[in-house]
Coordinates of C-alpha atoms and ligand atoms in Angstrom, one line a residue:
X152 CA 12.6 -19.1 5.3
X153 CA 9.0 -18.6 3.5
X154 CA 7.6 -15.2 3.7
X155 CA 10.3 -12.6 3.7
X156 CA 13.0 -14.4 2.9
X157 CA 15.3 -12.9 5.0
X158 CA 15.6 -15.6 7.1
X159 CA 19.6 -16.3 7.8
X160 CA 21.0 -13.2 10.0
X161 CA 19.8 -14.9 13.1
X162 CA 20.1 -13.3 16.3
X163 CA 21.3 -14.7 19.6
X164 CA 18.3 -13.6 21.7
X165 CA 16.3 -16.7 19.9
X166 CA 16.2 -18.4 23.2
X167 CA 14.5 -15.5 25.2
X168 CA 10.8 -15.7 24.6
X169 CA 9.5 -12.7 25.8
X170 CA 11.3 -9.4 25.4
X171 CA 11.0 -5.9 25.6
X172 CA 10.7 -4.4 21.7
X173 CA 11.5 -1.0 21.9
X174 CA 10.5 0.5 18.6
X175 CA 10.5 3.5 16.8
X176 CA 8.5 4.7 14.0
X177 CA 8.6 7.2 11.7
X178 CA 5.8 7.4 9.4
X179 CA 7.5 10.0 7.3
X180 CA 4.9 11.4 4.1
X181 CA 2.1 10.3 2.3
X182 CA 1.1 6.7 2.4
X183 CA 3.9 6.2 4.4
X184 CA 1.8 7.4 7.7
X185 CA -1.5 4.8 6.3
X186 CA 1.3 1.8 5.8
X187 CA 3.0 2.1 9.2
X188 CA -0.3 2.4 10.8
X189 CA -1.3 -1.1 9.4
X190 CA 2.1 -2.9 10.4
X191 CA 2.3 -1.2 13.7
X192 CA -1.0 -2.8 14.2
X193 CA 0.3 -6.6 12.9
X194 CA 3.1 -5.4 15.8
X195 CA 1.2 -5.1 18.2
X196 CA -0.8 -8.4 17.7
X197 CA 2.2 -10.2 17.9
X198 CA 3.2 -8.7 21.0
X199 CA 0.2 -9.1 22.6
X200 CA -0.3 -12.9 21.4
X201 CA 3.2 -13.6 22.3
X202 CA 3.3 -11.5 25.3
X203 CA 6.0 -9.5 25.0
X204 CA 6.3 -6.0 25.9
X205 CA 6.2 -3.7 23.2
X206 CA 7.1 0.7 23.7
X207 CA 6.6 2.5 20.2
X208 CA 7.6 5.6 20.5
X209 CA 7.0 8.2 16.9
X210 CA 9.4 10.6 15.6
X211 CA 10.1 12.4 12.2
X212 CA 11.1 12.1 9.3
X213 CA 11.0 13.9 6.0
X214 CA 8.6 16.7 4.3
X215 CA 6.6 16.3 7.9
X216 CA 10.0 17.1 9.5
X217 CA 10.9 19.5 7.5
X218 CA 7.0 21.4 7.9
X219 CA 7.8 21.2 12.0
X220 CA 11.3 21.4 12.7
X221 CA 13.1 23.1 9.3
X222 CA 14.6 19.9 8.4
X223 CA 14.5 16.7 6.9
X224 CA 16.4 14.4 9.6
X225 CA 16.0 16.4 13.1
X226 CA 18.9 15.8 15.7
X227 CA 16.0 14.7 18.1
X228 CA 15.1 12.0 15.9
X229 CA 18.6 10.7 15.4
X230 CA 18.9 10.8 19.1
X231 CA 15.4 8.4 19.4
X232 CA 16.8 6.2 16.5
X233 CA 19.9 5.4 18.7
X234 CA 18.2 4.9 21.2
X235 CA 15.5 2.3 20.0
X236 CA 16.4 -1.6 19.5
X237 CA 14.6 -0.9 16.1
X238 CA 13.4 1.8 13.6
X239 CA 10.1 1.4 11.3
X240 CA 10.0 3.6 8.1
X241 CA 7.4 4.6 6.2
X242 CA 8.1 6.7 3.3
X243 CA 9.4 10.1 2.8
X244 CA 8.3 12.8 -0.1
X245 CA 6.1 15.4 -0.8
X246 CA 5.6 17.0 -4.4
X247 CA 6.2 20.3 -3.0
X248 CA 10.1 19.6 -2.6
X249 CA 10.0 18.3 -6.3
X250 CA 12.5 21.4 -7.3
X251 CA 14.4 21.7 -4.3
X252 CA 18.1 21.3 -4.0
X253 CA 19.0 17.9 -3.2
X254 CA 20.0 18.7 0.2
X255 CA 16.8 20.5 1.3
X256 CA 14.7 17.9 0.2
X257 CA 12.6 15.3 2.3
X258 CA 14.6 12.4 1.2
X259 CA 17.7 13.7 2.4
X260 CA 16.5 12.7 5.7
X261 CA 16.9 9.3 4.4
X262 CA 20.7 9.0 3.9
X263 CA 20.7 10.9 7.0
X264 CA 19.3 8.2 9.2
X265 CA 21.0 5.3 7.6
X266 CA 24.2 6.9 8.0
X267 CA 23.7 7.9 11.4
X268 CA 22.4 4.1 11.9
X269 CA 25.0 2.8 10.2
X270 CA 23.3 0.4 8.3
X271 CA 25.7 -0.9 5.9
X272 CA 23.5 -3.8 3.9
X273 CA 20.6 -3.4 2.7
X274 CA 18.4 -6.9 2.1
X275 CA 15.7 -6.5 -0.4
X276 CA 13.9 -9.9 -0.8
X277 CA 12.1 -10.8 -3.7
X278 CA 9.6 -13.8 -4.0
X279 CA 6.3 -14.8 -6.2
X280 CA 3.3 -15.8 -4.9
X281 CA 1.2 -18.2 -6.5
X282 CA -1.8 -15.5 -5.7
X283 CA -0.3 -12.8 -7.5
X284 CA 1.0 -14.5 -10.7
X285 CA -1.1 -12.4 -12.9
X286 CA -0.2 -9.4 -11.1
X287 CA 3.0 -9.2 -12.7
X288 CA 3.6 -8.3 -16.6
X289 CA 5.9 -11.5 -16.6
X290 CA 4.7 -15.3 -18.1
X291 CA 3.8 -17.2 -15.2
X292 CA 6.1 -19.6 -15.9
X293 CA 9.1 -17.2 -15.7
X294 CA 7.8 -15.7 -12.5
X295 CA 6.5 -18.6 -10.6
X296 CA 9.2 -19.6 -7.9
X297 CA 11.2 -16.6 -7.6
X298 CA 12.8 -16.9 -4.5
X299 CA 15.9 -14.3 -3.9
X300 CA 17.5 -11.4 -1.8
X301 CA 19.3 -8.7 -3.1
X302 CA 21.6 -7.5 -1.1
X303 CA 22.7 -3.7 -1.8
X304 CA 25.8 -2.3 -0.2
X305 CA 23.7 0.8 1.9
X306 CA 26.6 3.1 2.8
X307 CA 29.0 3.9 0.4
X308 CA 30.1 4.2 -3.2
X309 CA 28.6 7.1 -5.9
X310 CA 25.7 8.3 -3.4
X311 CA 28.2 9.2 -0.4
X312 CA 31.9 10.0 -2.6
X313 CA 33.2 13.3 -2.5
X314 CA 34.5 15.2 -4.8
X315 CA 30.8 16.0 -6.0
X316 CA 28.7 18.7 -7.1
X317 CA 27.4 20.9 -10.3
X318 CA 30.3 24.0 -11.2
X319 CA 29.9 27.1 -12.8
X320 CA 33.3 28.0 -12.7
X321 CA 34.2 27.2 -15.8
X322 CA 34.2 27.3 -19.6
X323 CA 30.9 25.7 -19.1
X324 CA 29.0 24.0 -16.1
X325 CA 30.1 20.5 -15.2
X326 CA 29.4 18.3 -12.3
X327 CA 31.5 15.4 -10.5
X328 CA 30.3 12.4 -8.7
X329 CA 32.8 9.9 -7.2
X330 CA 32.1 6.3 -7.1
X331 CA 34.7 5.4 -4.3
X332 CA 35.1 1.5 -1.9
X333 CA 37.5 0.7 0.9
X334 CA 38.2 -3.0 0.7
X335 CA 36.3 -2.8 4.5
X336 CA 33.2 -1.6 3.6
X337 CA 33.3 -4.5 0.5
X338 CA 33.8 -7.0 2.7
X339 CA 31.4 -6.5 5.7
X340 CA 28.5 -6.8 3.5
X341 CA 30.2 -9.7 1.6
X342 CA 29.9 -12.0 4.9
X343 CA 26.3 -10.5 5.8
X344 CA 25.5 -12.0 1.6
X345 CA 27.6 -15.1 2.4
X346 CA 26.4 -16.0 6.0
X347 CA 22.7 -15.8 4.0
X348 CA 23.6 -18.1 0.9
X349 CA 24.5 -20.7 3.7
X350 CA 21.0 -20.5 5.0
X351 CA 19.3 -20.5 1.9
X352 CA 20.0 -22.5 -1.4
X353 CA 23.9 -21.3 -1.0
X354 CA 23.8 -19.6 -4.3
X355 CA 25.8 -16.5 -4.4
X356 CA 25.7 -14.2 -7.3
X357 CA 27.7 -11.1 -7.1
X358 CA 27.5 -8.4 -9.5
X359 CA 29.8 -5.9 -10.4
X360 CA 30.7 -3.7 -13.9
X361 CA 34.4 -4.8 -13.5
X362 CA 35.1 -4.6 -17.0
X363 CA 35.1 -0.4 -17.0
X364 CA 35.0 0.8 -13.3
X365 CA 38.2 -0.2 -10.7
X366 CA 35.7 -0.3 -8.0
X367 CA 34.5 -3.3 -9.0
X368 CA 37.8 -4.8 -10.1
X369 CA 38.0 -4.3 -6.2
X370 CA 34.4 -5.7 -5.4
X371 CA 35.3 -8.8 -7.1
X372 CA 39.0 -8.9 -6.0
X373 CA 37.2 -9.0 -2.3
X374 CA 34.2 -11.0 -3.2
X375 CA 36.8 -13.7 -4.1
X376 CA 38.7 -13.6 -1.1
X377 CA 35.9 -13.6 1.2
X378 CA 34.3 -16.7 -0.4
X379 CA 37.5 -19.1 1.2
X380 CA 35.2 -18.9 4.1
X381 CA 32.4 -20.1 2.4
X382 CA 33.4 -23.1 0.4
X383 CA 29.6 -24.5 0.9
X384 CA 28.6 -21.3 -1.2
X385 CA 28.6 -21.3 -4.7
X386 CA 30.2 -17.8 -6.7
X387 CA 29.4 -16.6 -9.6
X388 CA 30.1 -12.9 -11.1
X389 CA 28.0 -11.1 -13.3
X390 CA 28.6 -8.0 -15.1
X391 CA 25.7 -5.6 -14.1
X392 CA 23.8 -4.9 -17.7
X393 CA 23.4 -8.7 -17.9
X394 CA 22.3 -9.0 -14.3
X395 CA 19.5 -6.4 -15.4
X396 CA 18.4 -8.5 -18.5
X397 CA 18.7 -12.0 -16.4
X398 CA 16.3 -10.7 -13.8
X399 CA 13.7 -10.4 -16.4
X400 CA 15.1 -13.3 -18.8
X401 CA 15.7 -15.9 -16.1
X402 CA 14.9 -14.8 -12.7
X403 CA 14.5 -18.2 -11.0
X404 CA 18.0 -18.8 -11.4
X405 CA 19.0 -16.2 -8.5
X406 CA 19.3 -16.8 -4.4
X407 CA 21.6 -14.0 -2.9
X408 CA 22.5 -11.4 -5.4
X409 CA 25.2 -8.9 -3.6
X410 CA 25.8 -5.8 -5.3
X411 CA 27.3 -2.2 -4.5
X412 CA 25.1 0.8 -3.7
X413 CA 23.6 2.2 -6.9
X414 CA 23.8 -0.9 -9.0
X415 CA 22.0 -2.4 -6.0
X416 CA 19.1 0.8 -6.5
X417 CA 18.9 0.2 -9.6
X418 CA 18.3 -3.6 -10.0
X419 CA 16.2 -4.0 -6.8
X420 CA 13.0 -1.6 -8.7
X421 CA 13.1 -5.0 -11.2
X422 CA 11.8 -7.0 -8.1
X423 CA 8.7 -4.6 -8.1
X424 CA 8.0 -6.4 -11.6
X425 CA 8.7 -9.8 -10.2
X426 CA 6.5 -9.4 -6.9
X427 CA 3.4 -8.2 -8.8
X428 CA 3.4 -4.5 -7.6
X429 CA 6.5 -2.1 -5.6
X430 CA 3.4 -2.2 -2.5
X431 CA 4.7 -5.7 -1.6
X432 CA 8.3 -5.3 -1.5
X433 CA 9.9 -5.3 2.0
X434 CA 13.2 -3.8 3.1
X435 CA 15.5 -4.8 6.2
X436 CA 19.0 -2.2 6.4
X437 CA 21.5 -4.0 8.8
X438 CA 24.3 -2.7 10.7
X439 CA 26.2 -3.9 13.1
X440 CA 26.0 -6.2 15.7
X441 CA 24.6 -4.9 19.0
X442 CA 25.9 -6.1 22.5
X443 CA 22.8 -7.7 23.2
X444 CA 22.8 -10.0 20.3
X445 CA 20.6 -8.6 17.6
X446 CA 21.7 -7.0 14.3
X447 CA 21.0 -3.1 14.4
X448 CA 17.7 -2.9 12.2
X449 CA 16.1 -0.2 9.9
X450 CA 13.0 -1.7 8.1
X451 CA 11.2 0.1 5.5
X452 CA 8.6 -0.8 2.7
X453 CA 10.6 -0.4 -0.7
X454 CA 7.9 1.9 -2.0
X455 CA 7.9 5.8 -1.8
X456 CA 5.0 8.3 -0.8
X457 CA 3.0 7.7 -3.8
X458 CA 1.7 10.9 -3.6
X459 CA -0.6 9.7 -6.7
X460 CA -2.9 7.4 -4.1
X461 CA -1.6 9.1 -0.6
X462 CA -4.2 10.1 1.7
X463 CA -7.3 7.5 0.0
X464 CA -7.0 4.7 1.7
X465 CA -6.1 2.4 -1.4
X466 CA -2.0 1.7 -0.6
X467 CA -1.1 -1.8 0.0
X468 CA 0.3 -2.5 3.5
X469 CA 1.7 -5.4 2.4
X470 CA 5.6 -4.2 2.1
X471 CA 5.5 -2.3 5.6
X472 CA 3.9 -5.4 7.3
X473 CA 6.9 -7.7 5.7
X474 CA 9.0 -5.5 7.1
X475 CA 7.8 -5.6 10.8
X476 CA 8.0 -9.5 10.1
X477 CA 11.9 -8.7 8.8
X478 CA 12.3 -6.9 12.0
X479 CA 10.7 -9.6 14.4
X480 CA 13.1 -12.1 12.9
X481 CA 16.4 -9.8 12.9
X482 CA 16.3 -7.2 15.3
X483 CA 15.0 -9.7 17.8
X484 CA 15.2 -13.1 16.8
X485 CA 11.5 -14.1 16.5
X486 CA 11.7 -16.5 14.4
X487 CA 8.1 -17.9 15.1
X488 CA 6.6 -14.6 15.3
X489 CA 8.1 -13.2 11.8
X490 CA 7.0 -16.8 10.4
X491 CA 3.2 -16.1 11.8
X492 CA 3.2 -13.0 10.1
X493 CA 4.2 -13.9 6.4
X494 CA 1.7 -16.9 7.1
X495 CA -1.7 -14.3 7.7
X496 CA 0.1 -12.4 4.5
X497 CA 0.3 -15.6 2.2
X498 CA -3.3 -16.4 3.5
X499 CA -4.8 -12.8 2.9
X500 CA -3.2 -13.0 0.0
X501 CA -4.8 -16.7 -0.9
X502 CA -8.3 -15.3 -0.2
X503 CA -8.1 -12.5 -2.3
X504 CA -8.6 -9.3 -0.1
X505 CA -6.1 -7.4 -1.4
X506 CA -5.4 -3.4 -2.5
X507 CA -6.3 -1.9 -6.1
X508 CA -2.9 -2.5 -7.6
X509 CA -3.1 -6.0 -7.3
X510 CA -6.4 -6.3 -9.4
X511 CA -8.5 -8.2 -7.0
X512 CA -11.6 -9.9 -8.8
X513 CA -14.2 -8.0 -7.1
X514 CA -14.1 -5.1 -4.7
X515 CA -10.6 -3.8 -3.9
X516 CA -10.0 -3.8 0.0
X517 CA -8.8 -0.3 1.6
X518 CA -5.4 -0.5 3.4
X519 CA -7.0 -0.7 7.0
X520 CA -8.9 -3.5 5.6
X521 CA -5.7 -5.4 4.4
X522 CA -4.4 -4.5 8.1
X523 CA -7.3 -5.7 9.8
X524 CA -7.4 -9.0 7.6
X525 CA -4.1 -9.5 8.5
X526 CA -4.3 -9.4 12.3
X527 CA -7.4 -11.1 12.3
X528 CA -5.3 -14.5 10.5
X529 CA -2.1 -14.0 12.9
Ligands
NAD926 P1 6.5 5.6 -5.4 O1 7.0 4.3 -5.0 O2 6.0 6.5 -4.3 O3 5.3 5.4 -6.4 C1 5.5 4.8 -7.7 C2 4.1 4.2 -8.2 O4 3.8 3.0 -7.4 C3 2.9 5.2 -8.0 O5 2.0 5.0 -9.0 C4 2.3 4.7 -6.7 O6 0.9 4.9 -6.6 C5 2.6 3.2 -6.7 N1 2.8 2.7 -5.3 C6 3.8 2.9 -4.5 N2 3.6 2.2 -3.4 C7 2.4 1.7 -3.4 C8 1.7 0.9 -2.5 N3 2.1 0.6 -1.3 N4 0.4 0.5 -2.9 C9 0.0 0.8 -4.1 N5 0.6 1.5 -5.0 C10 1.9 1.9 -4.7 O7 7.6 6.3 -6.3 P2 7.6 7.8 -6.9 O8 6.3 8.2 -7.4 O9 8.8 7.8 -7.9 O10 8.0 8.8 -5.7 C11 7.1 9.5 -4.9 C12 7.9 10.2 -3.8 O11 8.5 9.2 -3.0 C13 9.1 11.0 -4.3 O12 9.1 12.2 -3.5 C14 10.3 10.1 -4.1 O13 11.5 10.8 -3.9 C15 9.9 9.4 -2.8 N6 10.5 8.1 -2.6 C16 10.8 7.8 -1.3 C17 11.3 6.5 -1.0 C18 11.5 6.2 0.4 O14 11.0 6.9 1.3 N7 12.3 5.1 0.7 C19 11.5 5.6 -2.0 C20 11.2 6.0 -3.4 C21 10.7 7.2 -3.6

């Protein structure tokens, strides 16, 4: 699929064509609030164009959580996350929290709601655009093309294992994280990479650092066994430090790349370099399979609050409008819809009215500009 490039997890309510989208946002910090105002306004287009009925309700997440309620991930908005067919995310943050403990600190409220979401794979795509060659410190020639999704195990391994923490107790301090994978939680987001290979150029690439760490002797041991189900797809392993230099070296050469949580975190930041700037990135998290037929959906902008820029109108809206397009296509099936939107993107995009940190040729437009460019080509 052009655009996102998430196209592949198709839901079964494609034949319904008009629904009831029942969204929550959460703007979270910073420009996360200005970036989730632009894409809630590219929703509501699409609703209204396609007629279908549309309830946003807002909750919160966050350092704005935290200022109203004492905490990052309030039990109210866990219970409104359940409760929606889909979640929009802004960005959470504030430099305020900078020294907090980990667990007092905004983006706590992060791993809160994916875990209560249970959003197991993350889908990061990563394409050029022929617009925003020169954005990127790359040769042209290396970038131009780039067509992939990483796909980043979401809700296990070194984040989430326990034994962890920093001790005193001892001859001197020391601290323990455990990097830990149930063949169960390897293979569910195996199929989700593997059912999206078959729908794109059925290149599988699945990276792992199995020649130190026994979680990846797993990974790969399950990667294997999972592919018999996809003999269409083709499987290769690479070892994680030469996935990091390939993506620079060579990135046309990847379509899926599947990967476990932090190696996933890690790799992903090197399609900010790729796209031109972090601003355009999109994020879908996926979970499970709802009764009704869609995928449960998380969709986020892969940037952070950018406290740098927050609050001046100058963030691009790009990434949080390519989510809402991600969401269109997975939460509800949309196919046309999502396609409509990466098609005003591409064209804003094309005729140049973009954000500061792609390095327009003349006047850089404001985010509400982008926004408003954007509905006005839908
Ligand atoms: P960041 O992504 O917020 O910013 C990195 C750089 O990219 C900054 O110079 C910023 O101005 C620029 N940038 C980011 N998004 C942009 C956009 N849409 N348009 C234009 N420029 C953009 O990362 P950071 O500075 O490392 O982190 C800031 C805060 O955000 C921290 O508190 C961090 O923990 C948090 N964070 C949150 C998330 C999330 O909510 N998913 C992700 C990453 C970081």
């Amino acid at each position: 699929m052009p655009g996102t490039g998430v196209g592949g997890l198709s839901s079964e309510q494609g034949d319904r064509s008009v629904l009831n989208l029942n969204v929550l946002v959460l703007p979270g910090d910073g420009i996360g609030t200005e970036v989730t105002g632009e894409a809630v306004k590219v929703l509501r287009v699409v609703a209204s164009k396609w007629g279908h009925q549309l309830t946003i309700r807002e909750g919160l997440l966050g350092g704005i959580a935290i200022h109203k309620t004492g905490t990052p991930f309030p039990a109210e908005t866990e219970k409104l996350s359940l409760a929606a067919d889909s979640v929009l995310m802004g960005a959470v943050g504030l430099p305020e929290f900078d020294n907090a403990p980990p667990e007092t600190r905004p983006e706590r409220g992060l791993l809160g709601i994916r875990k209560a979401m249970g959003v197991f794979a993350n889908l990061r795509p990563v394409r050029s655009y022929k617009a925003l060659l020169n954005s990127s410190p790359l040769k042209n020639e290396l970038v131009d093309g780039v067509d992939m999704i990483i796909v980043r195990e979401l809700n296990g391994g070194i984040y989430y294992g326990t034994p962890r923490g920093v001790y005193d107790d001892g001859p001197e301090p020391y601290a323990v994280n455990t990097m830990a994978y149930t063949k169960s939680e390897i293979e569910r987001v195996t199929r989700m990479g593997f059912e999206l290979a078959r729908k794109r150029r059925k290149k599988m690439m699945s990276v792992d650092k199995s020649n130190v760490l026994e979680c990846s002797q797993l990974w790969r041991r399950v990667v294997v066994e999972v592919a018999a189900d996809y003999p269409d797809v083709a499987l290769e392993h690479i070892l994680v430090d030469n996935c990091a230099m390939q993506l620079i070296l060579n990135p046309k050469r990847f379509d899926v790349v599947l990967t476990e949580n932090m190696f996933g975190d890690i790799l992903s930041d090197e399609g900010a370099v790729l796209a031109g700037s972090i601003g355009m990135l999109p994020s879908a998290s996926i979970g499970a399979k709802k009764p009704s037929g869609a995928w449960t959906g998380l969709y986020e902008p892969v940037h952070g609050s950018a406290p740098d820029i927050a609050g001046q109108n100058k963030a691009n809206p790009f990434g949080a409008i390519g989510s809402v397009a991600a969401m269109l296509e997975y939460s509800f099936g949309l196919t046309e819809e999502a396609a409509a939107v990466n098609r005003a993107m591409e064209l804003v995009l094309n005729g140049g009215k973009v954000t500061a940190d792609l390095k327009p040729a003349g006047t850089p437009a404001t985010t509400e500009q982008v926004g408003e460019y954007v509905c006005q080509a839908i």
